[in-house]
GROMACS .gro file of C-alpha atoms in nm:
model
   97
    1MET     CA    1   3.489   2.758 -10.717
    2VAL     CA    2   3.543   3.124 -10.646
    3SER     CA    3   3.330   3.368 -10.845
    4VAL     CA    4   3.521   3.597 -11.079
    5SER     CA    5   3.410   3.921 -11.241
    6ASP     CA    6   3.597   4.112 -11.509
    7GLU     CA    7   3.655   4.428 -11.304
    8LYS     CA    8   3.710   4.304 -10.947
    9PRO     CA    9   4.026   4.103 -10.880
   10VAL     CA   10   4.023   3.814 -10.630
   11PRO     CA   11   4.319   3.679 -10.430
   12GLY     CA   12   4.447   3.371 -10.609
   13GLN     CA   13   4.341   3.496 -10.952
   14ILE     CA   14   4.586   3.458 -11.239
   15ALA     CA   15   4.677   3.773 -11.432
   16LYS     CA   16   4.897   3.851 -11.732
   17VAL     CA   17   5.127   4.149 -11.690
   18LEU     CA   18   5.073   4.399 -11.972
   19LYS     CA   19   5.310   4.682 -11.873
   20GLY     CA   20   5.650   4.702 -11.711
   21ARG     CA   21   5.965   4.493 -11.697
   22GLU     CA   22   5.772   4.167 -11.650
   23ALA     CA   23   5.531   4.229 -11.942
   24GLY     CA   24   5.402   3.907 -12.097
   25SER     CA   25   5.452   3.695 -11.786
   26TYR     CA   26   5.182   3.547 -11.564
   27CYS     CA   27   5.143   3.605 -11.193
   28VAL     CA   28   4.897   3.550 -10.908
   29ILE     CA   29   4.715   3.825 -10.721
   30VAL     CA   30   4.810   3.783 -10.355
   31ASN     CA   31   4.666   4.100 -10.200
   32ILE     CA   32   4.414   4.368 -10.294
   33LEU     CA   33   4.530   4.708 -10.170
   34ASN     CA   34   4.237   4.920 -10.295
   35ASP     CA   35   4.011   4.950 -10.598
   36ARG     CA   36   4.307   5.048 -10.817
   37PHE     CA   37   4.613   4.855 -10.693
   38VAL     CA   38   4.692   4.491 -10.615
   39GLU     CA   39   5.004   4.299 -10.514
   40VAL     CA   40   5.121   4.017 -10.740
   41ALA     CA   41   5.378   3.741 -10.713
   42ASP     CA   42   5.490   3.456 -10.938
   43GLY     CA   43   5.662   3.249 -10.668
   44ASP     CA   44   5.989   3.240 -10.863
   45LYS     CA   45   6.142   3.578 -10.946
   46ARG     CA   46   5.883   3.768 -10.745
   47LYS     CA   47   5.827   3.595 -10.409
   48PHE     CA   48   5.523   3.637 -10.181
   49ASP     CA   49   5.727   3.833  -9.924
   50LYS     CA   50   5.836   4.085 -10.188
   51ALA     CA   51   5.511   4.105 -10.387
   52LYS     CA   52   5.496   4.372 -10.658
   53LYS     CA   53   5.242   4.653 -10.635
   54LYS     CA   54   5.067   4.677 -10.973
   55ASN     CA   55   4.795   4.896 -11.120
   56ILE     CA   56   4.494   4.683 -11.219
   57ASN     CA   57   4.488   4.861 -11.557
   58HIS     CA   58   4.832   4.713 -11.630
   59LEU     CA   59   4.706   4.355 -11.579
   60ASP     CA   60   4.490   4.130 -11.794
   61LEU     CA   61   4.281   3.939 -11.540
   62GLU     CA   62   4.221   3.578 -11.640
   63PRO     CA   63   3.893   3.403 -11.545
   64TYR     CA   64   4.094   3.143 -11.349
   65VAL     CA   65   4.130   3.141 -10.969
   66SER     CA   66   4.352   2.890 -10.789
   67ASN     CA   67   4.148   2.746 -10.504
   68GLU     CA   68   4.463   2.641 -10.316
   69VAL     CA   69   4.603   2.994 -10.315
   70TYR     CA   70   4.264   3.152 -10.239
   71GLU     CA   71   4.197   2.922  -9.941
   72SER     CA   72   4.549   2.964  -9.802
   73ILE     CA   73   4.529   3.345  -9.814
   74LYS     CA   74   4.179   3.340  -9.667
   75GLU     CA   75   4.277   3.113  -9.376
   76THR     CA   76   4.627   3.233  -9.284
   77GLY     CA   77   4.685   3.556  -9.477
   78ARG     CA   78   4.988   3.395  -9.641
   79VAL     CA   79   5.067   3.148  -9.917
   80THR     CA   80   5.381   2.952  -9.999
   81ASN     CA   81   5.582   3.035 -10.309
   82GLY     CA   82   5.547   2.671 -10.413
   83LYS     CA   83   5.168   2.702 -10.424
   84ILE     CA   84   5.197   3.017 -10.632
   85ARG     CA   85   5.434   2.846 -10.879
   86PHE     CA   86   5.202   2.543 -10.893
   87ALA     CA   87   4.899   2.766 -10.964
   88VAL     CA   88   5.075   2.943 -11.252
   89ALA     CA   89   5.202   2.611 -11.396
   90GLN     CA   90   4.856   2.454 -11.367
   91PHE     CA   91   4.700   2.753 -11.547
   92MET     CA   92   4.959   2.739 -11.825
   93ASN     CA   93   4.899   2.365 -11.863
   94GLU     CA   94   4.521   2.414 -11.895
   95LYS     CA   95   4.568   2.707 -12.133
   96SER     CA   96   4.792   2.508 -12.366
   97GLN     CA   97   4.540   2.224 -12.405
   0.00000   0.00000   0.00000
């Protein structure tokens, strides 16, 4: 399991969008640009290749990290959109129970 802190985002971590057009939806952090901005994708409307640059203050970081996404990004620097969709669906399934 990947360690998660409240302030520092981790690739593969699930986040809820608080501001913007996609507010209320969930996405996966796919890249950390600096201490203020990250890139997010949901694998459906927002693909990995066209990840959205988001301010960390506009995201609610969840304490859930997808190991599949984290390992894929760590090993190859990329992740498939299917893995991103699966990670979001798995998180939503666990959250609803």
